[in-house]
PDB file of C-alpha atoms and ligand atoms in Angstrom:
ATOM      1  CA  MET F   1      63.011-120.213  17.769  1.00 50.00           C
ATOM      2  CA  ALA F   2      62.151-122.851  15.137  1.00 54.00           C
ATOM      3  CA  ASP F   3      61.895-126.421  16.413  1.00 52.00           C
ATOM      4  CA  ILE F   4      64.412-127.833  13.926  1.00 48.00           C
ATOM      5  CA  ASP F   5      64.598-131.332  15.426  1.00 46.00           C
ATOM      6  CA  ALA F   6      61.090-132.488  14.573  1.00 53.00           C
ATOM      7  CA  GLU F   7      60.724-134.813  11.561  1.00 73.00           C
ATOM      8  CA  VAL F   8      57.274-133.484  10.701  1.00 80.00           C
ATOM      9  CA  PRO F   9      55.910-131.241   9.406  1.00 95.00           C
ATOM     10  CA  LEU F  10      58.187-130.661   6.425  1.00 95.00           C
ATOM     11  CA  ALA F  11      55.956-127.784   5.341  1.00 97.00           C
ATOM     12  CA  VAL F  12      53.321-125.679   7.143  1.00 98.00           C
ATOM     13  CA  VAL F  13      51.177-123.673   4.723  1.00 98.00           C
ATOM     14  CA  ILE F  14      49.372-120.876   6.594  1.00 98.00           C
ATOM     15  CA  PHE F  15      46.293-119.610   4.723  1.00 98.00           C
ATOM     16  CA  SER F  16      44.458-116.384   5.434  1.00 98.00           C
ATOM     17  CA  GLY F  17      41.746-114.461   3.611  1.00 98.00           C
ATOM     18  CA  LYS F  18      38.554-112.480   4.060  1.00 97.00           C
ATOM     19  CA  ARG F  19      35.213-114.216   4.483  1.00 96.00           C
ATOM     20  CA  LYS F  20      34.134-115.907   1.203  1.00 96.00           C
ATOM     21  CA  SER F  21      37.523-115.232  -0.398  1.00 98.00           C
ATOM     22  CA  GLY F  22      37.725-118.990  -0.930  1.00 98.00           C
ATOM     23  CA  LYS F  23      40.100-120.273   1.774  1.00 97.00           C
ATOM     24  CA  ASP F  24      38.295-123.620   2.122  1.00 96.00           C
ATOM     25  CA  PHE F  25      37.798-123.949  -1.646  1.00 98.00           C
ATOM     26  CA  VAL F  26      41.500-123.360  -2.368  1.00 98.00           C
ATOM     27  CA  THR F  27      42.858-125.452   0.491  1.00 98.00           C
ATOM     28  CA  ASP F  28      40.631-128.378  -0.519  1.00 98.00           C
ATOM     29  CA  LEU F  29      42.077-128.179  -4.057  1.00 98.00           C
ATOM     30  CA  LEU F  30      45.621-128.002  -2.689  1.00 98.00           C
ATOM     31  CA  GLN F  31      45.108-131.018  -0.440  1.00 98.00           C
ATOM     32  CA  ARG F  32      43.798-133.028  -3.397  1.00 98.00           C
ATOM     33  CA  ARG F  33      46.913-132.093  -5.391  1.00 97.00           C
ATOM     34  CA  LEU F  34      49.291-133.103  -2.590  1.00 97.00           C
ATOM     35  CA  GLY F  35      47.342-136.207  -1.571  1.00 96.00           C
ATOM     36  CA  GLU F  36      45.265-136.692   1.551  1.00 97.00           C
ATOM     37  CA  ASP F  37      47.793-139.221   2.814  1.00 96.00           C
ATOM     38  CA  LYS F  38      50.550-136.584   2.744  1.00 95.00           C
ATOM     39  CA  CYS F  39      48.668-133.441   3.671  1.00 97.00           C
ATOM     40  CA  GLU F  40      46.395-132.528   6.592  1.00 97.00           C
ATOM     41  CA  LEU F  41      43.936-129.635   6.652  1.00 98.00           C
ATOM     42  CA  MET F  42      43.954-127.948  10.058  1.00 98.00           C
ATOM     43  CA  ARG F  43      41.303-125.369  10.917  1.00 96.00           C
ATOM     44  CA  LEU F  44      42.150-123.018  13.778  1.00 96.00           C
ATOM     45  CA  SER F  45      38.406-122.448  14.078  1.00 95.00           C
ATOM     46  CA  GLY F  46      37.878-126.219  14.492  1.00 95.00           C
ATOM     47  CA  PRO F  47      38.683-126.552  18.205  1.00 95.00           C
ATOM     48  CA  LEU F  48      37.105-123.170  18.847  1.00 96.00           C
ATOM     49  CA  LYS F  49      33.812-124.141  17.241  1.00 96.00           C
ATOM     50  CA  SER F  50      33.927-127.578  18.864  1.00 96.00           C
ATOM     51  CA  GLN F  51      34.207-126.165  22.390  1.00 95.00           C
ATOM     52  CA  TYR F  52      31.777-123.325  21.643  1.00 95.00           C
ATOM     53  CA  ALA F  53      29.198-125.798  20.263  1.00 96.00           C
ATOM     54  CA  LYS F  54      29.514-127.977  23.396  1.00 95.00           C
ATOM     55  CA  GLU F  55      29.110-125.026  25.742  1.00 95.00           C
ATOM     56  CA  HIS F  56      26.130-123.626  23.816  1.00 95.00           C
ATOM     57  CA  GLY F  57      24.417-126.841  22.692  1.00 96.00           C
ATOM     58  CA  LEU F  58      24.886-126.118  18.983  1.00 96.00           C
ATOM     59  CA  ASP F  59      25.322-128.315  15.859  1.00 95.00           C
ATOM     60  CA  LEU F  60      29.100-128.450  15.254  1.00 95.00           C
ATOM     61  CA  GLU F  61      28.760-129.779  11.702  1.00 94.00           C
ATOM     62  CA  ARG F  62      26.676-126.767  10.749  1.00 94.00           C
ATOM     63  CA  LEU F  63      29.163-124.399  12.420  1.00 93.00           C
ATOM     64  CA  LEU F  64      31.891-125.985  10.299  1.00 91.00           C
ATOM     65  CA  ASP F  65      30.201-125.679   6.896  1.00 88.00           C
ATOM     66  CA  ALA F  66      29.651-122.657   4.651  1.00 76.00           C
ATOM     67  CA  SER F  67      26.106-122.110   5.875  1.00 79.00           C
ATOM     68  CA  GLU F  68      24.175-119.167   7.257  1.00 86.00           C
ATOM     69  CA  TYR F  69      23.952-121.048  10.577  1.00 91.00           C
ATOM     70  CA  LYS F  70      27.540-120.209  11.554  1.00 91.00           C
ATOM     71  CA  GLU F  71      27.031-116.565  10.627  1.00 90.00           C
ATOM     72  CA  THR F  72      24.309-116.392  13.281  1.00 93.00           C
ATOM     73  CA  TYR F  73      26.890-117.177  15.954  1.00 94.00           C
ATOM     74  CA  ARG F  74      30.015-115.646  14.394  1.00 93.00           C
ATOM     75  CA  LEU F  75      30.050-112.462  16.471  1.00 93.00           C
ATOM     76  CA  ASP F  76      29.703-114.332  19.767  1.00 95.00           C
ATOM     77  CA  MET F  77      32.229-116.993  18.681  1.00 96.00           C
ATOM     78  CA  ILE F  78      34.732-114.219  17.917  1.00 95.00           C
ATOM     79  CA  ARG F  79      34.186-112.721  21.364  1.00 95.00           C
ATOM     80  CA  TRP F  80      34.391-116.128  23.039  1.00 96.00           C
ATOM     81  CA  GLY F  81      37.555-117.018  21.115  1.00 95.00           C
ATOM     82  CA  GLU F  82      39.276-113.739  21.869  1.00 94.00           C
ATOM     83  CA  GLU F  83      38.752-114.227  25.601  1.00 95.00           C
ATOM     84  CA  ARG F  84      40.858-117.383  25.303  1.00 94.00           C
ATOM     85  CA  ARG F  85      43.416-115.923  22.890  1.00 94.00           C
ATOM     86  CA  ASN F  86      43.954-113.001  25.253  1.00 94.00           C
ATOM     87  CA  GLN F  87      45.141-115.510  27.851  1.00 96.00           C
ATOM     88  CA  ASP F  88      47.207-117.533  25.347  1.00 96.00           C
ATOM     89  CA  PRO F  89      47.544-116.299  21.730  1.00 96.00           C
ATOM     90  CA  GLY F  90      48.690-119.729  20.540  1.00 97.00           C
ATOM     91  CA  TYR F  91      45.859-121.623  22.285  1.00 96.00           C
ATOM     92  CA  PHE F  92      43.878-122.568  19.156  1.00 96.00           C
ATOM     93  CA  CYS F  93      47.019-123.014  17.031  1.00 97.00           C
ATOM     94  CA  CYS F  94      48.231-125.616  19.505  1.00 96.00           C
ATOM     95  CA  LEU F  95      44.857-127.391  19.759  1.00 96.00           C
ATOM     96  CA  ALA F  96      44.312-127.430  15.974  1.00 97.00           C
ATOM     97  CA  THR F  97      47.695-129.093  15.311  1.00 97.00           C
ATOM     98  CA  ARG F  98      47.236-131.828  17.941  1.00 95.00           C
ATOM     99  CA  CYS F  99      45.445-134.377  15.758  1.00 92.00           C
ATOM    100  CA  PRO F 100      46.271-137.767  14.224  1.00 90.00           C
ATOM    101  CA  GLY F 101      46.884-136.012  10.884  1.00 94.00           C
ATOM    102  CA  ALA F 102      49.798-134.117  12.439  1.00 95.00           C
ATOM    103  CA  GLN F 103      51.968-137.115  11.480  1.00 95.00           C
ATOM    104  CA  LYS F 104      51.619-136.168   7.801  1.00 96.00           C
ATOM    105  CA  PRO F 105      54.510-134.181   6.234  1.00 95.00           C
ATOM    106  CA  VAL F 106      52.423-131.210   5.036  1.00 97.00           C
ATOM    107  CA  TRP F 107      50.095-129.187   7.251  1.00 98.00           C
ATOM    108  CA  ILE F 108      47.673-126.694   5.724  1.00 98.00           C
ATOM    109  CA  ILE F 109      46.386-124.177   8.258  1.00 98.00           C
ATOM    110  CA  THR F 110      43.223-123.031   6.499  1.00 98.00           C
ATOM    111  CA  ASP F 111      42.143-119.975   8.458  1.00 97.00           C
ATOM    112  CA  ALA F 112      44.778-117.826  10.154  1.00 98.00           C
ATOM    113  CA  ARG F 113      43.106-114.578  11.217  1.00 96.00           C
ATOM    114  CA  ARG F 114      45.527-112.812  13.533  1.00 96.00           C
ATOM    115  CA  LYS F 115      49.203-111.820  13.467  1.00 97.00           C
ATOM    116  CA  THR F 116      49.731-114.101  16.464  1.00 96.00           C
ATOM    117  CA  ASP F 117      48.476-117.035  14.349  1.00 97.00           C
ATOM    118  CA  VAL F 118      51.061-116.403  11.619  1.00 98.00           C
ATOM    119  CA  GLN F 119      53.836-115.660  14.123  1.00 97.00           C
ATOM    120  CA  TYR F 120      53.111-118.862  16.082  1.00 98.00           C
ATOM    121  CA  PHE F 121      53.869-121.041  13.053  1.00 98.00           C
ATOM    122  CA  ARG F 122      56.763-118.904  11.795  1.00 98.00           C
ATOM    123  CA  ASP F 123      58.410-119.008  15.240  1.00 97.00           C
ATOM    124  CA  LYS F 124      57.872-122.759  15.628  1.00 96.00           C
ATOM    125  CA  TYR F 125      58.650-123.971  12.081  1.00 96.00           C
ATOM    126  CA  GLY F 126      60.899-121.272  10.628  1.00 96.00           C
ATOM    127  CA  THR F 127      61.604-121.685   6.902  1.00 94.00           C
ATOM    128  CA  ARG F 128      59.221-124.639   6.732  1.00 96.00           C
ATOM    129  CA  ALA F 129      56.335-122.155   7.046  1.00 97.00           C
ATOM    130  CA  ILE F 130      54.751-120.690   3.882  1.00 98.00           C
ATOM    131  CA  SER F 131      52.237-117.871   4.405  1.00 98.00           C
ATOM    132  CA  VAL F 132      49.470-117.532   1.799  1.00 98.00           C
ATOM    133  CA  ARG F 133      46.873-114.771   1.435  1.00 98.00           C
ATOM    134  CA  VAL F 134      43.760-115.612  -0.605  1.00 98.00           C
ATOM    135  CA  GLU F 135      42.237-112.513  -2.189  1.00 98.00           C
ATOM    136  CA  ALA F 136      38.910-111.966  -3.966  1.00 98.00           C
ATOM    137  CA  GLN F 137      37.143-108.788  -5.005  1.00 98.00           C
ATOM    138  CA  GLU F 138      34.266-107.703  -2.768  1.00 98.00           C
ATOM    139  CA  GLU F 139      31.816-108.141  -5.659  1.00 98.00           C
ATOM    140  CA  VAL F 140      32.917-111.748  -6.091  1.00 98.00           C
ATOM    141  CA  ARG F 141      32.669-112.352  -2.347  1.00 98.00           C
ATOM    142  CA  ARG F 142      29.157-110.898  -2.350  1.00 98.00           C
ATOM    143  CA  LYS F 143      28.132-113.316  -5.095  1.00 97.00           C
ATOM    144  CA  ARG F 144      29.444-116.124  -2.867  1.00 96.00           C
ATOM    145  CA  GLY F 145      27.178-114.998  -0.040  1.00 93.00           C
ATOM    146  CA  TRP F 146      29.235-112.430   1.862  1.00 96.00           C
ATOM    147  CA  VAL F 147      27.305-109.649   3.534  1.00 95.00           C
ATOM    148  CA  PHE F 148      29.196-106.905   5.358  1.00 96.00           C
ATOM    149  CA  THR F 149      28.529-107.314   9.084  1.00 94.00           C
ATOM    150  CA  SER F 150      29.513-104.589  11.503  1.00 93.00           C
ATOM    151  CA  GLY F 151      31.506-105.947  14.446  1.00 91.00           C
ATOM    152  CA  VAL F 152      32.794-108.784  12.230  1.00 92.00           C
ATOM    153  CA  ASP F 153      34.127-107.318   8.964  1.00 96.00           C
ATOM    154  CA  ASP F 154      35.540-104.227  10.696  1.00 95.00           C
ATOM    155  CA  ALA F 155      37.068-106.179  13.619  1.00 93.00           C
ATOM    156  CA  GLU F 156      40.335-108.042  14.201  1.00 93.00           C
ATOM    157  CA  SER F 157      38.856-111.383  13.150  1.00 93.00           C
ATOM    158  CA  GLU F 158      38.561-110.110   9.575  1.00 96.00           C
ATOM    159  CA  CYS F 159      41.052-107.214   9.558  1.00 96.00           C
ATOM    160  CA  GLY F 160      43.872-108.471  11.796  1.00 96.00           C
ATOM    161  CA  LEU F 161      45.969-109.509   8.779  1.00 97.00           C
ATOM    162  CA  ASP F 162      45.118-106.681   6.380  1.00 96.00           C
ATOM    163  CA  GLU F 163      48.436-104.936   7.106  1.00 95.00           C
ATOM    164  CA  GLY F 164      51.838-105.635   8.606  1.00 95.00           C
ATOM    165  CA  VAL F 165      52.356-109.123   7.172  1.00 96.00           C
ATOM    166  CA  THR F 166      54.738-109.971   4.302  1.00 96.00           C
ATOM    167  CA  TRP F 167      52.998-112.854   2.547  1.00 98.00           C
ATOM    168  CA  ASP F 168      55.112-115.517   0.847  1.00 97.00           C
ATOM    169  CA  VAL F 169      52.307-116.113  -1.675  1.00 98.00           C
ATOM    170  CA  ILE F 170      49.185-114.164  -2.679  1.00 98.00           C
ATOM    171  CA  ILE F 171      46.488-116.145  -4.494  1.00 98.00           C
ATOM    172  CA  THR F 172      43.861-114.237  -6.471  1.00 98.00           C
ATOM    173  CA  ASN F 173      40.638-116.221  -6.388  1.00 98.00           C
ATOM    174  CA  ASP F 174      38.079-114.264  -8.380  1.00 97.00           C
ATOM    175  CA  GLY F 175      36.703-117.289 -10.188  1.00 95.00           C
ATOM    176  CA  GLU F 176      39.036-117.427 -13.215  1.00 96.00           C
ATOM    177  CA  HIS F 177      39.753-121.173 -13.044  1.00 97.00           C
ATOM    178  CA  SER F 178      42.886-121.376 -15.215  1.00 98.00           C
ATOM    179  CA  HIS F 179      44.513-118.488 -13.334  1.00 98.00           C
ATOM    180  CA  LEU F 180      43.790-120.209 -10.026  1.00 98.00           C
ATOM    181  CA  MET F 181      45.287-123.447 -11.376  1.00 98.00           C
ATOM    182  CA  GLU F 182      48.459-121.644 -12.466  1.00 98.00           C
ATOM    183  CA  GLN F 183      48.836-120.100  -9.011  1.00 98.00           C
ATOM    184  CA  LEU F 184      48.273-123.473  -7.350  1.00 98.00           C
ATOM    185  CA  ASP F 185      50.877-125.045  -9.645  1.00 98.00           C
ATOM    186  CA  GLN F 186      53.471-122.603  -8.308  1.00 97.00           C
ATOM    187  CA  LEU F 187      52.427-123.068  -4.679  1.00 98.00           C
ATOM    188  CA  GLU F 188      52.424-126.867  -5.046  1.00 97.00           C
ATOM    189  CA  HIS F 189      55.968-126.659  -6.471  1.00 96.00           C
ATOM    190  CA  SER F 190      57.161-124.574  -3.502  1.00 95.00           C
ATOM    191  CA  ILE F 191      55.661-127.060  -1.052  1.00 96.00           C
ATOM    192  CA  ARG F 192      57.168-130.059  -2.835  1.00 93.00           C
ATOM    193  CA  GLU F 193      60.549-128.314  -2.750  1.00 91.00           C
ATOM    194  CA  LYS F 194      60.309-128.087   1.045  1.00 88.00           C
ATOM    195  CA  GLN F 195      59.250-131.738   1.202  1.00 82.00           C
ATOM    196  CA  GLY F 196      62.282-132.700  -0.846  1.00 82.00           C
ATOM    197  CA  LYS F 197      64.755-130.511   1.073  1.00 62.00           C
ATOM    198  CA  GLN F 198      64.564-132.314   4.418  1.00 49.00           C
TER     199      GLN F 198
HETATM  200  N1  ATP D 201      37.273-120.279  -7.455  1.00 93.24           N
HETATM  201  C1  ATP D 201      36.026-120.655  -7.089  1.00 93.24           C
HETATM  202  N2  ATP D 201      35.194-121.192  -7.998  1.00 93.24           N
HETATM  203  C2  ATP D 201      33.939-121.567  -7.653  1.00 93.24           C
HETATM  204  N3  ATP D 201      33.406-121.437  -6.407  1.00 93.24           N
HETATM  205  C3  ATP D 201      34.216-120.902  -5.460  1.00 93.24           C
HETATM  206  C4  ATP D 201      35.550-120.488  -5.740  1.00 93.24           C
HETATM  207  N4  ATP D 201      36.092-120.005  -4.595  1.00 93.24           N
HETATM  208  C5  ATP D 201      35.138-120.101  -3.636  1.00 93.24           C
HETATM  209  N5  ATP D 201      34.010-120.655  -4.153  1.00 93.24           N
HETATM  210  C6  ATP D 201      32.753-120.901  -3.442  1.00 93.24           C
HETATM  211  O1  ATP D 201      32.445-119.722  -2.697  1.00 93.24           O
HETATM  212  C7  ATP D 201      31.931-120.063  -1.384  1.00 93.24           C
HETATM  213  C8  ATP D 201      32.869-119.491  -0.325  1.00 93.24           C
HETATM  214  O2  ATP D 201      34.125-120.157  -0.447  1.00 93.24           O
HETATM  215  P1  ATP D 201      34.889-120.672   0.882  1.00 93.24           P
HETATM  216  O3  ATP D 201      33.910-121.332   1.798  1.00 93.24           O
HETATM  217  O4  ATP D 201      36.070-121.451   0.454  1.00 93.24           O
HETATM  218  O5  ATP D 201      35.313-119.267   1.500  1.00 93.24           O
HETATM  219  P2  ATP D 201      36.056-119.007   2.886  1.00 93.24           P
HETATM  220  O6  ATP D 201      37.098-117.967   2.643  1.00 93.24           O
HETATM  221  O7  ATP D 201      36.487-120.296   3.485  1.00 93.24           O
HETATM  222  O8  ATP D 201      34.846-118.370   3.718  1.00 93.24           O
HETATM  223  P3  ATP D 201      34.607-118.332   5.327  1.00 93.24           P
HETATM  224  O9  ATP D 201      35.705-117.530   5.923  1.00 93.24           O
HETATM  225  O10 ATP D 201      33.274-117.687   5.443  1.00 93.24           O
HETATM  226  O11 ATP D 201      34.601-119.760   5.768  1.00 93.24           O
HETATM  227  C9  ATP D 201      31.851-121.579  -1.349  1.00 93.24           C
HETATM  228  O12 ATP D 201      30.530-121.970  -1.716  1.00 93.24           O
HETATM  229  C10 ATP D 201      32.853-122.014  -2.414  1.00 93.24           C
HETATM  230  O13 ATP D 201      32.504-123.276  -2.980  1.00 93.24           O
HETATM  231  C1  PMV D 202      35.100-117.387  15.468  1.00 93.24           C
HETATM  232  C2  PMV D 202      35.838-117.721  14.203  1.00 93.24           C
HETATM  233  O1  PMV D 202      36.770-118.765  14.449  1.00 93.24           O
HETATM  234  C3  PMV D 202      34.817-118.203  13.149  1.00 93.24           C
HETATM  235  C4  PMV D 202      35.511-118.698  11.869  1.00 93.24           C
HETATM  236  O2  PMV D 202      34.584-119.346  11.008  1.00 93.24           O
HETATM  237  P1  PMV D 202      34.994-119.615   9.452  1.00 93.24           P
HETATM  238  O3  PMV D 202      36.445-120.058   9.430  1.00 93.24           O
HETATM  239  O4  PMV D 202      34.823-118.322   8.713  1.00 93.24           O
HETATM  240  O5  PMV D 202      34.041-120.710   8.993  1.00 93.24           O
HETATM  241  C5  PMV D 202      36.601-116.498  13.683  1.00 93.24           C
HETATM  242  C6  PMV D 202      37.646-116.025  14.728  1.00 93.24           C
HETATM  243  O6  PMV D 202      38.271-116.877  15.390  1.00 93.24           O
HETATM  244  O7  PMV D 202      37.806-114.802  14.852  1.00 93.24           O
END
């Protein structure tokens, strides 16, 4: 049931997309449009990588960027994360939204990967939730550094949201800048409408 008493967030924008589809690129642009004072980026992988880095003595900053370093540990991070999600599907959703930025009216969840991620926010925030799928052709993703990895790109982490989800918005991010801007114009309008409604 949606928690309708809370004052914030006024909008929760749940992003999903394949590796190198451009989730971080698009969500960074959206946050700049909405204003960093009004909009917080929340990475579900943030608390996961933070705890994983501590337990394995790794460089968190490098796990958080778009580098090859994180790809080295991706498979084991997926396994490690799923052990915790199997006990509590909303575990990382809850951790990722407990931050000082949670006081801002707009939350952007940058990296939903499982149906339980999307359902967590839909159940908790109802019509304030907007689900967004970022799509890019495989050829474009390859040019951005994606390499098909068995156990990753054919597993739930990358395929869990391929079917069975009705997206509120689909953003095509194949590199055509003006088309991306038009799509972001429409999404920004939808978010501002939710901000204005409450
Ligand atoms: N429309 C675009 N124009 C130019 N560069 C882009 C565009 N979209 C993505 N990129 C670049 O492609 C690379 C991958 O993008 P990004 O990191 O946002 O993907 P992602 O979906 O977050 O990937 P991952 O799941 O691996 O973190 C980055 O270097 C990013 O700057
Ligand atoms: C382990 C994992 O969180 C890594 C995500 O890394 P990134 O968002 O692609 O940078 C993916 C998952 O949780 O299945």
